[in-house]
Amino acid sequence: MDESINYPVPPAAIAIPLLALITLIIDTPPLVWHVRNRNLAASSLVFWVILTNLMNFINALFWPTDDVANWWPGQVLCDVEVKLMTAIYIGVVGSLVCITRNLARVLDTENTVLYPSKAQKRRRTAVDLILCFGVPCYMMVAHYIVQPSRYYIYSIAGCTPSVDRSWPKIVLIFIWPPIFCFVVVYYSVLVIYRMHKYRKEFSTILVSSNSNLTKNRFLRLFLMSIALILVFLPVQVYILYQNSIVPMLPYSWALVHGDDWGDIMLLPTGGAVIFDRWIQIAFGFAIFLFFGMGHDAQEMYRKWLLVIGLGRVFPSLRQSSQDRRNLSSSVGSQTNSVTSRTRLLIRKISRHTILSPRSKTPSSTNSATILSPTSARKPFSQLSPVCDAGNIFSGFTVTMPMPHNTMSEPALVPTQSSWLHNFLVNTHLAAPNRRMGGGLGIYGAAIEPSLGITGDRPQHDMAEKGTA
């Protein structure tokens, strides 16, 4: 190859290692937290995702361009990576099977064991270990049977396992991830059914299950499993389909492991990347969104910041999230109590100072009290109109309707305004857009402070085929 050719670094060679590095940083705290809580299934899932993005980060740095003549052959590193990739190929879905299976078992009220024996705990742990790490180890061994060459090296993607074009690759490698995905779907449907069935006793079941699961943790684990399997299932079915439609060759151990087995294939891609690398990076961000944003993870971040001495710079870090929630709820309850008492006091005072007593005249039992001589047409209480903005509500009059059989003018009863009335009126004028909701309030008409006039009362509506 001509060494004078300049091979530019494609954008994917910059984006992949950068995004992979970010996922490595943000996924480490969830891994630590799950390991401390002895959650084997979730720990293995985060571990496989971190391992995948670690290889994405390293490979893009070693082989960023198509300059094949100057590529490092990748001895030892790629030998290890291709075996780990075949393990990751099934390890992620195996971990999802364990997670959904354990969630379904927690909601299985008919077979719940409040205090499992040591033998039962060992059996559960053994099943989790087999699904999370035993099956991946099998995949590494089975891959050698259909491994026709040492490995491939693609630009940016780096080390990639090679697979023979014979029928055993379907039975040994490619059929198992889709099967595991359908098992995850089965357990997910079972969890949804049991959550609906026991929706009223859901919290009680979690407490009595002896599983160290809260409602928040349970939902985060389940939603994460659903999100990942919705992506992983079609990808695995597509990979199985693509590897099934290619023309198959007769299998021969001698041909697969011949004299040229140690060949290393160097393949430039023109800046393109195997699609599953982007899926692996997306999985890394999904892990952080579901596991790295909860209260437990935030509390761990706070403790780490205190360890490095940031508590002196930010004293609020010394308060745990639980303490802050308790303080916030205490202050909120006190504020609500004071606000409720204040509103009650205002209503009592306003009832005595604004509303007038009903007439004791026997003939006026069917008439309503009207607070303005100009509002006889309105069925609700209304303050007197204002004609001068400088002389606002110095007082108001109360009209006492007379019996229907008299033609005399209504009597005007002067009423002294209170300090509360003056304060509320001035406050209303200072904020003209404020109005009482839900119908009748202290003010029966909208007041324009700049003109000091009354308007109509506002009407309220009722209304490769790569491996993921």
Coordinates of C-alpha atoms in Angstrom, one line a residue:
M1 CA 0.0 0.0 0.0
D2 CA 1.2 3.5 -0.9
E3 CA 2.7 5.1 2.2
S4 CA 2.4 8.6 0.7
I5 CA -1.4 8.5 1.0
N6 CA -2.8 10.6 3.8
Y7 CA -5.5 8.8 5.7
P8 CA -7.7 11.3 7.6
V9 CA -9.3 10.4 10.9
P10 CA -13.0 9.9 10.3
P11 CA -15.6 11.4 12.7
A12 CA -16.5 7.9 14.0
A13 CA -12.9 7.4 15.1
I14 CA -13.3 10.4 17.4
A15 CA -16.9 9.9 18.5
I16 CA -16.7 6.2 19.5
P17 CA -13.7 6.4 21.9
L18 CA -15.1 9.6 23.5
L19 CA -18.6 8.2 24.0
A20 CA -17.2 4.9 25.2
L21 CA -15.0 6.7 27.8
I22 CA -18.0 8.6 29.1
T23 CA -19.9 5.4 29.6
L24 CA -17.0 3.9 31.4
I25 CA -16.9 6.8 33.9
I26 CA -20.7 7.0 34.5
D27 CA -21.3 3.2 34.7
T28 CA -18.6 2.5 37.3
P29 CA -20.7 3.8 40.3
P30 CA -23.7 1.6 39.4
L31 CA -21.4 -1.4 39.2
V32 CA -19.9 -0.6 42.6
W33 CA -23.3 -0.1 44.2
H34 CA -24.7 -3.4 42.8
V35 CA -21.7 -5.3 43.9
R36 CA -22.0 -3.9 47.5
N37 CA -25.6 -4.9 47.5
R38 CA -24.7 -8.4 46.2
N39 CA -27.1 -8.1 43.3
L40 CA -25.4 -10.7 41.1
A41 CA -27.6 -10.4 38.0
A42 CA -27.5 -6.6 37.8
S43 CA -23.7 -6.5 38.6
S44 CA -23.0 -8.9 35.7
L45 CA -25.1 -6.9 33.3
V46 CA -23.2 -3.7 34.1
F47 CA -19.9 -5.6 34.1
W48 CA -20.5 -6.9 30.5
V49 CA -21.6 -3.5 29.3
I50 CA -18.5 -1.8 30.8
L51 CA -16.2 -4.5 29.4
T52 CA -17.7 -3.9 25.9
N53 CA -17.2 -0.2 26.0
L54 CA -13.7 -0.6 27.3
M55 CA -12.8 -2.6 24.2
N56 CA -14.6 0.0 22.0
F57 CA -12.4 2.7 23.6
I58 CA -9.1 0.8 23.2
N59 CA -9.7 -0.4 19.6
A60 CA -10.7 3.0 18.2
L61 CA -7.4 4.4 19.6
F62 CA -5.2 1.6 18.1
W63 CA -6.9 1.5 14.6
P64 CA -8.5 4.9 13.9
T65 CA -7.8 5.0 10.1
D66 CA -7.5 2.8 7.1
D67 CA -3.7 2.9 7.1
V68 CA -3.4 -0.9 7.0
A69 CA 0.3 -0.8 6.2
N70 CA 1.1 0.8 9.6
W71 CA -1.5 -1.2 11.7
W72 CA -0.4 -3.1 14.7
P73 CA -1.4 -6.8 14.3
G74 CA -2.9 -6.8 17.8
Q75 CA -1.3 -10.1 19.1
V76 CA -2.5 -11.1 22.5
L77 CA -4.8 -8.2 22.9
C78 CA -7.1 -9.3 20.1
D79 CA -6.7 -13.0 21.1
V80 CA -8.3 -12.0 24.5
E81 CA -10.8 -9.6 23.0
V82 CA -12.4 -12.0 20.5
K83 CA -13.1 -14.5 23.2
L84 CA -14.6 -11.9 25.5
M85 CA -16.7 -10.7 22.7
T86 CA -18.2 -14.1 22.2
A87 CA -18.9 -14.2 25.9
I88 CA -20.5 -10.7 25.9
Y89 CA -22.6 -11.9 23.0
I90 CA -24.6 -14.1 25.4
G91 CA -23.7 -12.6 28.7
V92 CA -25.9 -9.5 28.4
V93 CA -29.0 -11.5 27.6
G94 CA -28.2 -14.1 30.2
S95 CA -28.0 -11.3 32.8
L96 CA -31.4 -10.0 31.6
V97 CA -32.9 -13.5 32.0
C98 CA -31.6 -13.6 35.6
I99 CA -33.0 -10.1 36.4
T100 CA -36.5 -10.7 35.0
R101 CA -36.6 -14.2 36.4
N102 CA -35.8 -12.9 39.9
L103 CA -38.4 -10.1 39.6
A104 CA -41.0 -12.7 38.6
R105 CA -40.0 -14.9 41.5
V106 CA -40.4 -12.0 44.0
L107 CA -44.1 -11.6 42.9
D108 CA -44.8 -15.3 43.0
T109 CA -46.9 -15.3 46.1
E110 CA -47.8 -19.0 45.8
N111 CA -44.2 -20.1 46.2
T112 CA -42.8 -17.3 48.4
V113 CA -40.3 -18.4 51.1
L114 CA -40.0 -15.8 53.8
Y115 CA -36.8 -17.3 55.2
P116 CA -35.0 -19.3 52.5
S117 CA -32.5 -21.9 53.8
K118 CA -28.8 -21.8 52.9
A119 CA -29.3 -24.6 50.4
Q120 CA -32.0 -22.6 48.6
K121 CA -29.8 -19.5 48.5
R122 CA -26.9 -21.6 47.1
R123 CA -29.2 -23.0 44.4
R124 CA -30.4 -19.5 43.4
T125 CA -26.8 -18.2 43.3
A126 CA -25.7 -21.2 41.2
V127 CA -28.5 -20.6 38.6
D128 CA -27.5 -16.9 38.4
L129 CA -23.8 -17.8 38.0
I130 CA -24.6 -20.3 35.3
L131 CA -26.7 -17.8 33.3
C132 CA -24.5 -14.8 33.8
F133 CA -21.0 -16.4 33.5
G134 CA -21.3 -20.1 32.8
V135 CA -23.1 -19.8 29.5
P136 CA -20.7 -17.1 28.3
C137 CA -17.8 -19.4 29.2
Y138 CA -19.4 -22.1 27.1
M139 CA -19.7 -19.7 24.2
M140 CA -16.0 -19.0 24.3
V141 CA -15.2 -22.7 24.0
A142 CA -17.8 -23.3 21.4
H143 CA -16.5 -20.5 19.3
Y144 CA -13.2 -22.3 18.8
I145 CA -15.0 -25.1 17.0
V146 CA -16.2 -22.7 14.2
Q147 CA -13.2 -20.3 14.3
P148 CA -11.6 -20.5 10.9
S149 CA -8.9 -17.9 11.5
R150 CA -7.2 -16.1 14.4
Y151 CA -9.3 -12.9 14.2
Y152 CA -10.2 -9.9 12.0
I153 CA -9.2 -6.3 12.6
Y154 CA -11.5 -3.6 11.2
S155 CA -10.6 0.0 11.3
I156 CA -12.2 1.8 14.3
A157 CA -14.1 -1.3 15.4
G158 CA -10.8 -3.2 16.0
C159 CA -10.7 -6.8 17.0
T160 CA -13.6 -9.0 15.7
P161 CA -14.2 -12.7 16.0
S162 CA -14.2 -14.8 12.8
V163 CA -16.8 -17.5 12.3
D164 CA -16.8 -20.3 9.7
R165 CA -19.5 -20.5 7.0
S166 CA -20.9 -23.8 8.1
W167 CA -24.1 -25.0 9.8
P168 CA -22.6 -25.7 13.2
K169 CA -22.2 -21.9 13.8
I170 CA -26.0 -21.6 13.9
V171 CA -26.4 -24.3 16.5
L172 CA -23.4 -23.5 18.6
I173 CA -23.4 -19.6 18.5
F174 CA -26.1 -17.6 16.8
I175 CA -29.3 -19.4 17.9
W176 CA -28.8 -18.9 21.6
P177 CA -29.1 -15.2 22.1
P178 CA -32.5 -15.0 20.4
I179 CA -33.7 -17.9 22.5
F180 CA -32.5 -16.1 25.7
C181 CA -34.3 -12.9 24.4
F182 CA -37.6 -14.8 24.1
V183 CA -37.1 -16.1 27.7
V184 CA -36.7 -12.5 28.8
V185 CA -39.9 -11.6 27.0
Y186 CA -41.7 -14.5 28.8
Y187 CA -40.6 -13.4 32.2
S188 CA -41.4 -9.8 31.4
V189 CA -44.9 -10.6 30.5
L190 CA -45.2 -12.7 33.7
V191 CA -44.0 -9.8 35.8
I192 CA -46.5 -7.4 34.2
Y193 CA -49.3 -9.9 34.8
R194 CA -48.4 -10.4 38.5
M195 CA -47.9 -6.6 39.0
H196 CA -51.5 -6.1 37.7
K197 CA -52.8 -9.0 39.7
Y198 CA -51.2 -7.9 43.0
R199 CA -51.2 -4.1 42.4
K200 CA -52.9 -3.4 45.7
E201 CA -50.5 -5.6 47.7
F202 CA -47.4 -4.7 45.6
S203 CA -45.5 -2.9 48.3
T204 CA -46.4 -5.4 51.0
I205 CA -45.2 -8.3 48.8
L206 CA -41.8 -6.6 48.2
V207 CA -41.3 -6.1 51.9
S208 CA -42.2 -9.7 52.8
S209 CA -40.1 -11.2 49.9
N210 CA -36.8 -10.7 51.8
S211 CA -35.2 -9.5 48.5
N212 CA -33.8 -6.2 49.5
L213 CA -36.0 -4.6 46.8
T214 CA -37.9 -1.4 47.2
K215 CA -40.7 -0.3 44.9
N216 CA -38.4 2.2 43.2
R217 CA -35.6 -0.4 42.7
F218 CA -38.0 -3.0 41.4
L219 CA -39.5 -0.7 38.8
R220 CA -36.0 0.6 37.7
L221 CA -34.8 -2.9 37.2
F222 CA -37.9 -4.0 35.3
L223 CA -38.1 -0.9 33.1
M224 CA -34.4 -1.2 32.2
S225 CA -34.9 -4.8 31.2
I226 CA -37.8 -3.9 29.0
A227 CA -35.9 -1.1 27.4
L228 CA -32.9 -3.2 26.6
I229 CA -34.8 -6.3 25.4
L230 CA -36.9 -4.1 23.0
V231 CA -33.6 -3.2 21.3
F232 CA -31.7 -6.5 21.8
L233 CA -34.4 -8.9 20.5
P234 CA -34.7 -7.5 17.0
V235 CA -31.0 -7.1 16.7
Q236 CA -30.3 -10.7 17.6
V237 CA -33.1 -12.0 15.3
Y238 CA -31.6 -9.9 12.5
I239 CA -28.1 -11.3 13.1
L240 CA -29.4 -14.8 13.2
Y241 CA -31.2 -14.2 9.9
Q242 CA -28.2 -12.7 8.2
N243 CA -26.0 -15.6 9.2
S244 CA -28.6 -18.1 8.1
I245 CA -29.2 -16.9 4.5
V246 CA -25.5 -17.1 3.4
P247 CA -24.5 -20.2 1.5
M248 CA -23.3 -22.9 3.9
L249 CA -20.2 -24.9 3.4
P250 CA -19.7 -28.5 4.7
Y251 CA -18.1 -28.5 8.1
S252 CA -14.6 -30.0 8.4
W253 CA -12.4 -29.7 11.5
A254 CA -9.3 -30.1 9.3
L255 CA -10.4 -27.3 7.0
V256 CA -11.4 -25.0 9.8
H257 CA -8.2 -25.5 11.8
G258 CA -5.8 -25.9 8.9
D259 CA -2.3 -24.6 8.4
D260 CA -3.6 -21.0 7.7
W261 CA -5.6 -20.9 11.0
G262 CA -3.1 -18.3 12.5
D263 CA -3.8 -15.7 9.7
I264 CA -4.9 -12.2 10.8
M265 CA -7.3 -10.5 8.5
L266 CA -6.8 -6.6 8.3
L267 CA -9.9 -5.0 6.8
P268 CA -10.3 -1.2 6.1
T269 CA -13.8 0.1 6.3
G270 CA -13.6 3.6 4.8
G271 CA -14.7 5.3 8.1
A272 CA -17.7 3.0 8.6
V273 CA -18.3 1.2 11.9
I274 CA -20.1 -2.1 12.6
F275 CA -23.6 -1.0 13.7
D276 CA -23.5 -3.0 17.0
R277 CA -20.7 -0.7 18.4
W278 CA -23.2 2.1 18.6
I279 CA -25.7 -0.2 20.3
Q280 CA -23.2 -1.1 22.9
I281 CA -22.5 2.6 23.6
A282 CA -26.2 3.3 23.9
F283 CA -26.5 0.4 26.4
G284 CA -23.9 2.1 28.5
F285 CA -25.9 5.3 28.7
A286 CA -29.1 3.4 29.4
I287 CA -27.4 1.7 32.3
F288 CA -26.6 5.1 33.8
L289 CA -30.1 6.5 33.3
F290 CA -31.7 3.6 35.1
F291 CA -29.1 2.9 37.8
G292 CA -27.0 6.1 38.1
M293 CA -29.8 8.6 38.8
G294 CA -31.5 7.0 41.8
H295 CA -31.3 8.1 45.4
D296 CA -29.0 5.3 46.3
A297 CA -26.5 6.2 43.5
Q298 CA -26.7 9.9 44.5
E299 CA -26.0 9.1 48.1
M300 CA -22.9 7.1 47.0
Y301 CA -21.7 10.1 44.9
R302 CA -22.1 12.3 47.9
K303 CA -19.9 10.0 50.0
W304 CA -17.3 9.9 47.3
L305 CA -17.2 13.7 47.1
L306 CA -16.8 13.9 50.9
V307 CA -13.9 11.4 50.8
I308 CA -12.0 13.7 48.4
G309 CA -12.5 16.7 50.6
L310 CA -15.2 18.6 48.8
G311 CA -17.3 18.7 52.0
R312 CA -15.3 21.8 53.1
V313 CA -16.1 23.6 49.9
F314 CA -19.8 22.5 49.7
P315 CA -21.1 22.1 53.3
S316 CA -24.5 20.9 52.0
L317 CA -22.7 17.6 51.0
R318 CA -22.6 16.7 54.7
Q319 CA -26.4 16.3 54.7
S320 CA -27.6 13.0 53.3
S321 CA -30.4 12.9 50.8
Q322 CA -32.8 11.4 53.4
D323 CA -32.0 14.3 55.8
R324 CA -32.7 16.8 53.1
R325 CA -36.0 15.1 52.2
N326 CA -37.1 15.1 55.9
L327 CA -36.2 18.8 56.3
S328 CA -38.0 19.7 53.1
S329 CA -41.1 17.8 54.1
S330 CA -41.0 19.3 57.6
V331 CA -40.7 22.9 56.3
G332 CA -43.4 22.2 53.7
S333 CA -45.8 20.8 56.3
Q334 CA -45.2 23.8 58.6
T335 CA -45.7 26.3 55.7
N336 CA -48.9 24.6 54.6
S337 CA -50.2 24.7 58.2
V338 CA -49.5 28.4 58.5
T339 CA -51.0 29.1 55.1
S340 CA -54.2 27.2 56.0
R341 CA -54.6 29.0 59.3
T342 CA -54.0 32.4 57.6
R343 CA -56.6 31.7 55.0
L344 CA -59.1 30.6 57.6
L345 CA -58.5 33.8 59.7
I346 CA -58.9 36.0 56.6
R347 CA -62.2 34.3 55.7
K348 CA -63.6 34.8 59.2
I349 CA -62.6 38.4 59.4
S350 CA -63.8 39.2 55.9
R351 CA -67.1 37.6 56.6
H352 CA -67.7 40.0 59.6
T353 CA -66.3 43.1 57.9
I354 CA -67.5 42.9 54.3
L355 CA -70.8 40.9 54.3
S356 CA -73.7 42.6 56.0
P357 CA -76.3 40.8 58.1
R358 CA -79.6 39.8 56.5
S359 CA -82.6 42.0 57.1
K360 CA -84.7 41.0 60.0
T361 CA -87.9 42.4 58.4
P362 CA -90.4 39.6 57.9
S363 CA -91.3 40.7 54.5
S364 CA -87.7 40.6 53.2
T365 CA -87.0 36.9 53.7
N366 CA -86.9 36.2 50.0
S367 CA -84.5 39.1 49.1
A368 CA -80.7 38.9 48.9
T369 CA -78.2 41.2 50.5
I370 CA -76.7 43.6 48.0
L371 CA -73.5 45.5 48.8
S372 CA -73.8 48.3 46.2
P373 CA -76.6 50.6 45.2
T374 CA -75.6 50.2 41.6
S375 CA -75.6 46.4 41.6
A376 CA -79.2 45.6 42.1
R377 CA -79.1 43.7 38.8
K378 CA -76.3 41.4 40.0
P379 CA -77.0 38.3 42.1
F380 CA -73.7 38.4 44.0
S381 CA -72.0 40.7 46.5
Q382 CA -70.1 43.6 44.9
L383 CA -68.1 46.6 46.3
S384 CA -69.1 50.1 45.5
P385 CA -67.7 51.6 42.2
V386 CA -64.6 53.7 42.4
C387 CA -64.6 57.1 40.7
D388 CA -61.3 58.5 41.9
A389 CA -58.1 56.5 42.0
G390 CA -56.8 58.7 44.8
N391 CA -59.8 58.1 47.0
I392 CA -60.2 54.3 46.9
F393 CA -62.9 52.7 49.0
S394 CA -62.9 55.1 51.9
G395 CA -66.2 53.4 52.8
F396 CA -69.1 51.6 51.2
T397 CA -72.8 51.5 51.6
V398 CA -75.1 48.6 52.0
T399 CA -78.5 48.6 50.3
M400 CA -81.3 46.9 52.3
P401 CA -84.1 46.1 50.0
M402 CA -87.6 47.1 51.1
P403 CA -90.7 45.0 50.9
H404 CA -92.2 44.6 47.4
N405 CA -95.3 46.6 48.2
T406 CA -93.5 49.9 48.9
M407 CA -92.3 52.5 46.5
S408 CA -89.9 54.3 49.0
E409 CA -86.2 54.6 48.2
P410 CA -83.8 52.0 49.7
A411 CA -82.3 53.0 53.0
L412 CA -78.5 53.6 53.0
V413 CA -76.7 52.1 56.0
P414 CA -73.1 53.4 56.4
T415 CA -70.6 50.8 57.3
Q416 CA -67.1 51.4 58.6
S417 CA -64.3 49.7 56.5
S418 CA -61.7 47.7 58.4
W419 CA -57.9 47.7 58.1
L420 CA -58.0 44.3 56.4
H421 CA -60.4 45.6 53.8
N422 CA -58.2 48.5 52.9
F423 CA -55.1 46.2 52.8
L424 CA -56.8 43.8 50.4
V425 CA -58.0 46.6 48.1
N426 CA -54.5 48.2 47.9
T427 CA -53.0 44.8 47.3
H428 CA -55.5 44.2 44.5
L429 CA -54.7 47.6 42.9
A430 CA -50.9 46.8 43.0
A431 CA -51.5 43.5 41.2
P432 CA -54.3 44.0 38.7
N433 CA -54.0 40.6 37.1
R434 CA -54.7 38.8 40.4
R435 CA -58.2 37.4 40.7
M436 CA -60.0 35.0 42.9
G437 CA -60.6 31.6 41.3
G438 CA -63.6 29.3 41.5
G439 CA -66.4 32.0 41.2
L440 CA -67.3 34.4 43.9
G441 CA -64.6 36.1 45.9
I442 CA -64.0 39.2 47.9
Y443 CA -64.1 41.4 44.7
G444 CA -67.2 41.2 42.6
A445 CA -65.8 43.3 39.8
A446 CA -62.5 43.6 38.0
I447 CA -60.8 46.9 38.9
E448 CA -58.5 48.8 36.7
P449 CA -56.1 50.6 39.1
S450 CA -54.9 53.2 36.6
L451 CA -58.4 54.5 35.9
G452 CA -60.1 53.5 39.1
I453 CA -63.2 52.2 37.4
T454 CA -65.1 49.0 37.6
G455 CA -65.7 46.6 34.8
D456 CA -67.8 43.6 34.3
R457 CA -66.9 40.7 36.5
P458 CA -64.8 38.2 34.6
Q459 CA -66.6 35.0 33.6
H460 CA -64.8 31.8 34.7
D461 CA -64.9 28.8 32.3
M462 CA -66.3 25.6 33.7
A463 CA -64.8 24.1 31.9
E464 CA -20.2 -8.6 10.0
K465 CA -22.7 -9.2 11.0
G466 CA -21.6 -7.9 14.4
T467 CA -22.5 -9.0 17.8
A468 CA -24.4 -6.6 20.1

